[in-house]
Amino acid sequence: HSSEAFNHVRIADNFLKKLNNIRYDDIINLYSTVNRSVSKLNPRVEVVRDAVAASVVMRLDRSTILRAAVLLPPLLLPPGARKTVAAGASELTDRRITAQTVGIDSPSIGGIIWGARERCDPTQPGCAAGRETDEVISLPPPRTPYDVTDRIRLDLSIQGKPAGSILLGLWRNEAPVSVDTLVRLAAGTFTSRPGEEPASLSKSGLVRVDRDRSVVLGSLSKIGGSTVLVPGQTRPQRVPVQPPSHSDSNAMRHDAAGLVSVKRGGESFLFTLTPRPNKALDRDEVVIGQVMDAAGMEVLERLNNLATNNYNKGALVIVKVDRAQVVQ
């Protein structure tokens, strides 16, 4: 009976409000019990499914419920609070793409998100913070007081599919060593010692995305270098090309979206693009250039919206600079 089912739901919801410590073994046991019970029913009969799930809960002792309640909301909320989304991706009415939903978002439990919301494609500019939005953020390229002396184009791909290009304008007069390094990397001619194989920016990868703060690129796969004999080693060792140190500095601050910067002092091939103003970067990085056009800013915004892990902010998709080239 539907009223009885919702009564069980209310009881279980009260337990959820008292959620305390959760023990892993209890979570697994409860999850298995509920799954076995629910899987025997027609999943479209949501009221019956709620009643069965709630009945399983009522047979457990209170302490187990309190510790395992983190897995209950997808089964115990009223049907209207859930959205059923088919596994895989489905097309929305406005042609945006949603990834597979693996949980629910319920304001009835203190605003906690259980699992995941229904999400749009996070690599699209129309997807803000992993959620569908009608507002497409399109920031213009920055206006800067410095003369652009060098240009490089980065052709990017996401999961092997072309994602557009970013044209960077660099200021050699303001950061000579840093700009020279990046230009030679883009040309595939950078070496740190005579006779070694050059390093290249082509086929390099995205390092991390700190949303609305920084997008860091420059993880080289073509590291170049040479094979040398190292004291204490019985076999020749491969020594990659070493990034140079530098003393580049200027008065430019990270006060606009679309700026290019590198680590102060050098000794790194990584470079940062700013999706938003971020003056926190001023202490450790020096600005050496800018994104040149609106198309590049759109690609930067797409990178800024990528889903990332919580460990090191690495993207959950593979992003590559398929080709880097110097533009005259």
Short mmCIF file of C-alpha atoms in Angstrom, two decimals, residues 2-326:
data_model
loop_
_atom_site.label_atom_id
_atom_site.label_comp_id
_atom_site.label_asym_id
_atom_site.label_seq_id
_atom_site.Cartn_x
_atom_site.Cartn_y
_atom_site.Cartn_z
CA SER A 2 1.41 3.39 -1.00
CA SER A 3 0.69 5.13 2.33
CA GLU A 4 2.46 2.33 4.22
CA ALA A 5 5.41 2.58 1.86
CA PHE A 6 5.77 6.30 2.42
CA ASN A 7 5.45 5.75 6.17
CA HIS A 8 8.49 3.48 5.97
CA VAL A 9 10.22 6.13 3.90
CA ARG A 10 9.58 8.79 6.55
CA ILE A 11 10.93 6.50 9.27
CA ALA A 12 14.06 5.78 7.29
CA ASP A 13 14.50 9.48 6.50
CA ASN A 14 14.42 10.24 10.21
CA PHE A 15 17.22 7.72 10.68
CA LEU A 16 19.21 9.47 7.96
CA LYS A 17 19.06 12.75 9.87
CA LYS A 18 20.86 10.99 12.75
CA LEU A 19 23.62 9.68 10.49
CA ASN A 20 26.80 9.18 12.49
CA ASN A 21 29.86 7.03 11.81
CA ILE A 22 29.70 4.61 8.87
CA ARG A 23 31.45 1.28 8.91
CA TYR A 24 32.49 -0.14 5.55
CA ASP A 25 31.36 -3.74 6.27
CA ASP A 26 27.88 -2.60 7.27
CA ILE A 27 27.56 -0.56 4.09
CA ILE A 28 28.45 -3.54 1.90
CA ASN A 29 26.11 -5.92 3.76
CA LEU A 30 23.15 -3.56 3.59
CA TYR A 31 23.79 -2.71 -0.06
CA SER A 32 23.83 -6.41 -0.99
CA THR A 33 20.62 -7.12 0.98
CA VAL A 34 18.69 -4.27 -0.58
CA ASN A 35 19.94 -5.06 -4.08
CA ARG A 36 18.86 -8.71 -3.83
CA SER A 37 15.38 -7.68 -2.72
CA VAL A 38 14.82 -4.92 -5.24
CA SER A 39 16.27 -6.72 -8.25
CA LYS A 40 13.39 -9.25 -8.14
CA LEU A 41 10.80 -6.54 -8.78
CA ASN A 42 9.79 -4.62 -11.84
CA PRO A 43 11.87 -1.44 -11.44
CA ARG A 44 9.06 0.65 -12.89
CA VAL A 45 6.83 -0.10 -9.88
CA GLU A 46 8.57 2.52 -7.76
CA VAL A 47 6.13 2.54 -4.82
CA VAL A 48 6.51 -1.21 -4.35
CA ARG A 49 10.27 -0.92 -4.63
CA ASP A 50 10.29 1.76 -1.93
CA ALA A 51 8.19 -0.43 0.36
CA VAL A 52 10.47 -3.45 -0.08
CA ALA A 53 13.60 -1.40 0.51
CA ALA A 54 12.11 0.22 3.59
CA SER A 55 10.98 -3.16 4.92
CA VAL A 56 14.51 -4.48 4.61
CA VAL A 57 15.69 -1.50 6.61
CA MET A 58 13.10 -2.11 9.32
CA ARG A 59 14.43 -5.63 9.88
CA LEU A 60 17.91 -4.33 10.68
CA ASP A 61 19.00 -3.07 14.05
CA ARG A 62 19.15 0.69 14.53
CA SER A 63 22.94 0.98 14.80
CA THR A 64 23.49 -0.78 11.47
CA ILE A 65 21.00 1.52 9.77
CA LEU A 66 22.72 4.61 11.13
CA ARG A 67 26.14 3.46 9.95
CA ALA A 68 24.99 2.25 6.53
CA ALA A 69 22.47 4.96 5.68
CA VAL A 70 24.72 6.56 3.13
CA LEU A 71 23.53 3.98 0.58
CA LEU A 72 19.82 4.23 1.30
CA PRO A 73 18.62 7.52 -0.25
CA PRO A 74 18.54 6.27 -3.86
CA LEU A 75 16.06 3.60 -2.75
CA LEU A 76 14.15 5.30 0.06
CA LEU A 77 13.11 8.64 -1.40
CA PRO A 78 9.62 9.12 -2.91
CA PRO A 79 9.42 8.45 -6.66
CA GLY A 80 9.14 12.15 -7.48
CA ALA A 81 12.55 12.82 -5.98
CA ARG A 82 14.34 10.44 -8.33
CA LYS A 83 15.16 10.58 -12.00
CA THR A 84 15.80 7.39 -13.90
CA VAL A 85 18.46 7.83 -16.56
CA ALA A 86 19.50 5.02 -18.85
CA ALA A 87 23.03 3.73 -18.57
CA GLY A 88 25.42 5.46 -20.93
CA ALA A 89 24.68 8.84 -22.49
CA SER A 90 21.40 10.29 -23.69
CA GLU A 91 20.60 13.37 -25.75
CA LEU A 92 18.67 16.19 -24.12
CA THR A 93 16.09 18.30 -25.90
CA ASP A 94 18.60 21.13 -26.39
CA ARG A 95 21.15 18.69 -27.87
CA ARG A 96 23.41 18.71 -24.85
CA ILE A 97 24.76 15.36 -23.74
CA THR A 98 24.37 13.96 -20.25
CA ALA A 99 26.70 11.43 -18.74
CA GLN A 100 25.36 8.38 -16.91
CA THR A 101 23.64 9.27 -13.65
CA VAL A 102 24.80 7.12 -10.77
CA GLY A 103 22.97 8.69 -7.87
CA ILE A 104 20.50 11.37 -6.82
CA ASP A 105 20.42 14.95 -5.64
CA SER A 106 17.91 15.50 -2.84
CA PRO A 107 17.34 18.71 -0.89
CA SER A 108 15.29 16.70 1.65
CA ILE A 109 18.47 15.33 3.24
CA GLY A 110 20.28 18.52 4.08
CA GLY A 111 21.23 19.27 0.48
CA ILE A 112 23.57 16.26 0.30
CA ILE A 113 24.31 14.90 -3.16
CA TRP A 114 24.18 11.09 -3.09
CA GLY A 115 26.19 9.71 -5.98
CA ALA A 116 25.82 12.19 -8.83
CA ARG A 117 23.47 14.61 -10.44
CA GLU A 118 22.22 14.37 -13.98
CA ARG A 119 25.13 15.98 -15.78
CA CYS A 120 25.87 17.58 -19.11
CA ASP A 121 29.05 17.00 -21.10
CA PRO A 122 31.68 18.77 -18.94
CA THR A 123 33.88 19.51 -21.95
CA GLN A 124 31.28 21.79 -23.50
CA PRO A 125 31.18 25.53 -22.70
CA GLY A 126 27.45 25.27 -21.95
CA CYS A 127 28.13 22.92 -19.05
CA ALA A 128 28.89 24.84 -15.86
CA ALA A 129 30.41 22.91 -12.96
CA GLY A 130 29.23 19.63 -14.44
CA ARG A 131 25.61 20.73 -14.67
CA GLU A 132 23.47 21.79 -17.58
CA THR A 133 23.09 25.54 -17.95
CA ASP A 134 21.69 27.88 -20.56
CA GLU A 135 24.43 30.42 -19.85
CA VAL A 136 27.57 30.01 -21.95
CA ILE A 137 30.49 31.85 -20.41
CA SER A 138 32.57 33.39 -23.17
CA LEU A 139 35.29 35.72 -21.94
CA PRO A 140 37.13 37.93 -24.42
CA PRO A 141 40.89 37.67 -24.97
CA PRO A 142 42.88 39.86 -22.57
CA ARG A 143 44.10 43.35 -23.37
CA THR A 144 47.73 43.78 -22.39
CA PRO A 145 50.28 46.59 -22.74
CA TYR A 146 53.05 44.41 -24.17
CA ASP A 147 54.00 43.74 -27.78
CA VAL A 148 53.49 40.20 -29.07
CA THR A 149 56.75 39.06 -30.64
CA ASP A 150 56.10 35.32 -31.09
CA ARG A 151 53.01 33.21 -31.76
CA ILE A 152 52.46 29.49 -31.26
CA ARG A 153 49.38 27.42 -32.01
CA LEU A 154 48.32 24.43 -29.91
CA ASP A 155 45.95 21.94 -31.59
CA LEU A 156 44.25 20.00 -28.79
CA SER A 157 42.23 16.81 -28.56
CA ILE A 158 40.02 15.40 -25.82
CA GLN A 159 39.71 11.61 -25.72
CA GLY A 160 41.28 11.47 -29.18
CA LYS A 161 38.76 13.86 -30.76
CA PRO A 162 39.77 17.35 -32.01
CA ALA A 163 38.86 20.01 -29.44
CA GLY A 164 40.05 23.14 -31.23
CA SER A 165 43.16 25.29 -31.18
CA ILE A 166 44.61 27.92 -28.88
CA LEU A 167 46.76 30.65 -30.43
CA LEU A 168 49.21 32.07 -27.90
CA GLY A 169 50.96 35.43 -28.29
CA LEU A 170 54.22 35.67 -26.34
CA TRP A 171 56.23 38.66 -25.12
CA ARG A 172 59.90 37.97 -25.77
CA ASN A 173 60.93 41.48 -24.69
CA GLU A 174 59.40 40.95 -21.24
CA ALA A 175 60.43 37.31 -20.64
CA PRO A 176 63.20 36.39 -23.09
CA VAL A 177 64.33 33.02 -21.69
CA SER A 178 60.82 31.72 -20.96
CA VAL A 179 59.48 32.72 -24.37
CA ASP A 180 62.49 31.28 -26.17
CA THR A 181 62.02 27.97 -24.35
CA LEU A 182 58.30 27.73 -25.19
CA VAL A 183 58.85 28.70 -28.82
CA ARG A 184 61.62 26.12 -29.30
CA LEU A 185 59.45 23.47 -27.62
CA ALA A 186 56.61 24.30 -30.03
CA ALA A 187 59.03 24.02 -32.94
CA GLY A 188 60.37 20.71 -31.60
CA THR A 189 63.96 21.99 -31.49
CA PHE A 190 64.66 22.55 -27.79
CA THR A 191 67.86 21.03 -26.41
CA SER A 192 69.83 21.73 -23.25
CA ARG A 193 73.14 20.26 -24.43
CA PRO A 194 74.77 19.88 -27.84
CA GLY A 195 74.19 16.60 -29.63
CA GLU A 196 71.06 15.49 -27.77
CA GLU A 197 67.64 14.69 -29.20
CA PRO A 198 65.33 17.73 -28.92
CA ALA A 199 62.23 17.87 -26.75
CA SER A 200 58.87 18.84 -28.24
CA LEU A 201 55.55 20.25 -27.05
CA SER A 202 53.67 18.14 -29.60
CA LYS A 203 51.94 15.11 -28.04
CA SER A 204 52.29 16.66 -24.58
CA GLY A 205 49.47 16.39 -22.06
CA LEU A 206 47.29 18.37 -19.71
CA VAL A 207 48.61 18.31 -16.13
CA ARG A 208 45.74 19.63 -14.00
CA VAL A 209 42.68 21.86 -13.97
CA ASP A 210 41.96 24.03 -10.95
CA ARG A 211 38.57 25.28 -12.05
CA ASP A 212 38.34 29.06 -12.53
CA ARG A 213 41.95 29.38 -11.29
CA SER A 214 44.40 27.69 -13.63
CA VAL A 215 44.81 25.20 -16.47
CA VAL A 216 48.31 23.71 -16.51
CA LEU A 217 49.81 22.11 -19.62
CA GLY A 218 53.28 21.01 -20.70
CA SER A 219 53.59 17.38 -19.56
CA LEU A 220 56.04 16.33 -22.26
CA SER A 221 55.97 12.88 -23.85
CA LYS A 222 58.75 13.73 -26.33
CA ILE A 223 61.34 14.47 -23.67
CA GLY A 224 64.37 14.23 -25.95
CA GLY A 225 67.78 13.96 -24.28
CA SER A 226 70.70 11.61 -24.75
CA THR A 227 72.06 8.29 -23.53
CA VAL A 228 75.08 8.75 -21.28
CA LEU A 229 77.28 6.75 -18.95
CA VAL A 230 76.50 7.61 -15.33
CA PRO A 231 79.05 6.89 -12.54
CA GLY A 232 77.88 3.95 -10.45
CA GLN A 233 75.58 2.56 -13.16
CA THR A 234 76.49 -0.51 -15.22
CA ARG A 235 74.23 0.45 -18.12
CA PRO A 236 73.94 3.72 -20.06
CA GLN A 237 71.14 5.94 -18.74
CA ARG A 238 68.70 8.05 -20.69
CA VAL A 239 68.93 11.67 -19.52
CA PRO A 240 66.07 13.86 -20.78
CA VAL A 241 66.41 17.45 -21.92
CA GLN A 242 66.60 19.73 -18.88
CA PRO A 243 64.46 22.88 -18.58
CA PRO A 244 66.55 26.03 -18.14
CA SER A 245 66.56 28.35 -15.17
CA HIS A 246 65.84 32.05 -15.73
CA SER A 247 65.41 35.39 -14.01
CA ASP A 248 62.52 36.66 -16.16
CA SER A 249 60.28 39.16 -14.44
CA ASN A 250 57.83 41.92 -15.40
CA ALA A 251 55.10 44.08 -13.93
CA MET A 252 52.22 42.09 -15.44
CA ARG A 253 49.85 40.44 -12.97
CA HIS A 254 47.42 37.55 -13.37
CA ASP A 255 44.52 39.99 -13.47
CA ALA A 256 42.70 38.72 -16.56
CA ALA A 257 41.49 35.53 -18.16
CA GLY A 258 43.57 34.16 -21.02
CA LEU A 259 47.08 34.89 -19.73
CA VAL A 260 50.07 32.55 -20.14
CA SER A 261 52.57 32.17 -17.30
CA VAL A 262 55.47 29.98 -16.22
CA LYS A 263 57.19 29.17 -12.95
CA ARG A 264 59.45 31.92 -11.61
CA GLY A 265 63.06 30.84 -11.84
CA GLY A 266 62.33 28.25 -14.50
CA GLU A 267 63.49 24.62 -14.24
CA SER A 268 60.11 23.42 -15.52
CA PHE A 269 58.44 22.97 -18.90
CA LEU A 270 54.95 23.44 -17.46
CA PHE A 271 52.96 26.55 -18.35
CA THR A 272 49.68 27.91 -17.04
CA LEU A 273 46.64 29.42 -18.75
CA THR A 274 44.28 31.51 -16.60
CA PRO A 275 40.56 30.82 -17.23
CA ARG A 276 39.75 33.68 -14.83
CA PRO A 277 41.78 36.42 -13.11
CA ASN A 278 43.89 34.78 -10.39
CA LYS A 279 46.31 37.07 -8.60
CA ALA A 280 47.27 34.21 -6.27
CA LEU A 281 49.59 33.08 -9.09
CA ASP A 282 51.64 36.28 -8.96
CA ARG A 283 53.97 35.04 -6.23
CA ASP A 284 55.13 31.85 -7.99
CA GLU A 285 54.65 32.55 -11.69
CA VAL A 286 55.55 35.22 -14.21
CA VAL A 287 53.22 36.18 -17.08
CA ILE A 288 54.82 35.75 -20.51
CA GLY A 289 51.93 36.01 -22.99
CA GLN A 290 48.24 35.74 -23.74
CA VAL A 291 45.54 33.91 -25.68
CA MET A 292 45.06 35.84 -28.91
CA ASP A 293 41.48 35.23 -30.05
CA ALA A 294 37.94 34.35 -29.00
CA ALA A 295 38.20 30.83 -30.45
CA GLY A 296 41.14 30.10 -28.16
CA MET A 297 39.24 31.47 -25.17
CA GLU A 298 36.37 29.08 -25.92
CA VAL A 299 38.76 26.12 -25.96
CA LEU A 300 40.30 27.35 -22.69
CA GLU A 301 36.83 27.51 -21.14
CA ARG A 302 36.18 23.96 -22.31
CA LEU A 303 39.35 22.81 -20.53
CA ASN A 304 38.32 24.78 -17.46
CA ASN A 305 35.05 22.81 -17.29
CA LEU A 306 36.63 19.36 -17.43
CA ALA A 307 35.75 16.97 -14.63
CA THR A 308 38.76 16.28 -12.40
CA ASN A 309 39.76 13.91 -9.63
CA ASN A 310 40.04 15.01 -6.01
CA TYR A 311 43.62 13.83 -5.62
CA ASN A 312 45.69 16.10 -7.87
CA LYS A 313 43.02 17.83 -10.01
CA GLY A 314 43.97 15.75 -13.02
CA ALA A 315 41.33 15.60 -15.74
CA LEU A 316 39.17 12.47 -15.95
CA VAL A 317 39.62 12.51 -19.73
CA ILE A 318 42.80 12.42 -21.79
CA VAL A 319 43.76 15.84 -23.15
CA LYS A 320 46.66 16.09 -25.58
CA VAL A 321 48.41 18.80 -27.57
CA ASP A 322 48.31 16.85 -30.82
CA ARG A 323 50.38 19.45 -32.60
CA ALA A 324 52.31 22.54 -31.55
CA GLN A 325 53.68 24.89 -34.16
CA VAL A 326 55.24 28.30 -34.45
#
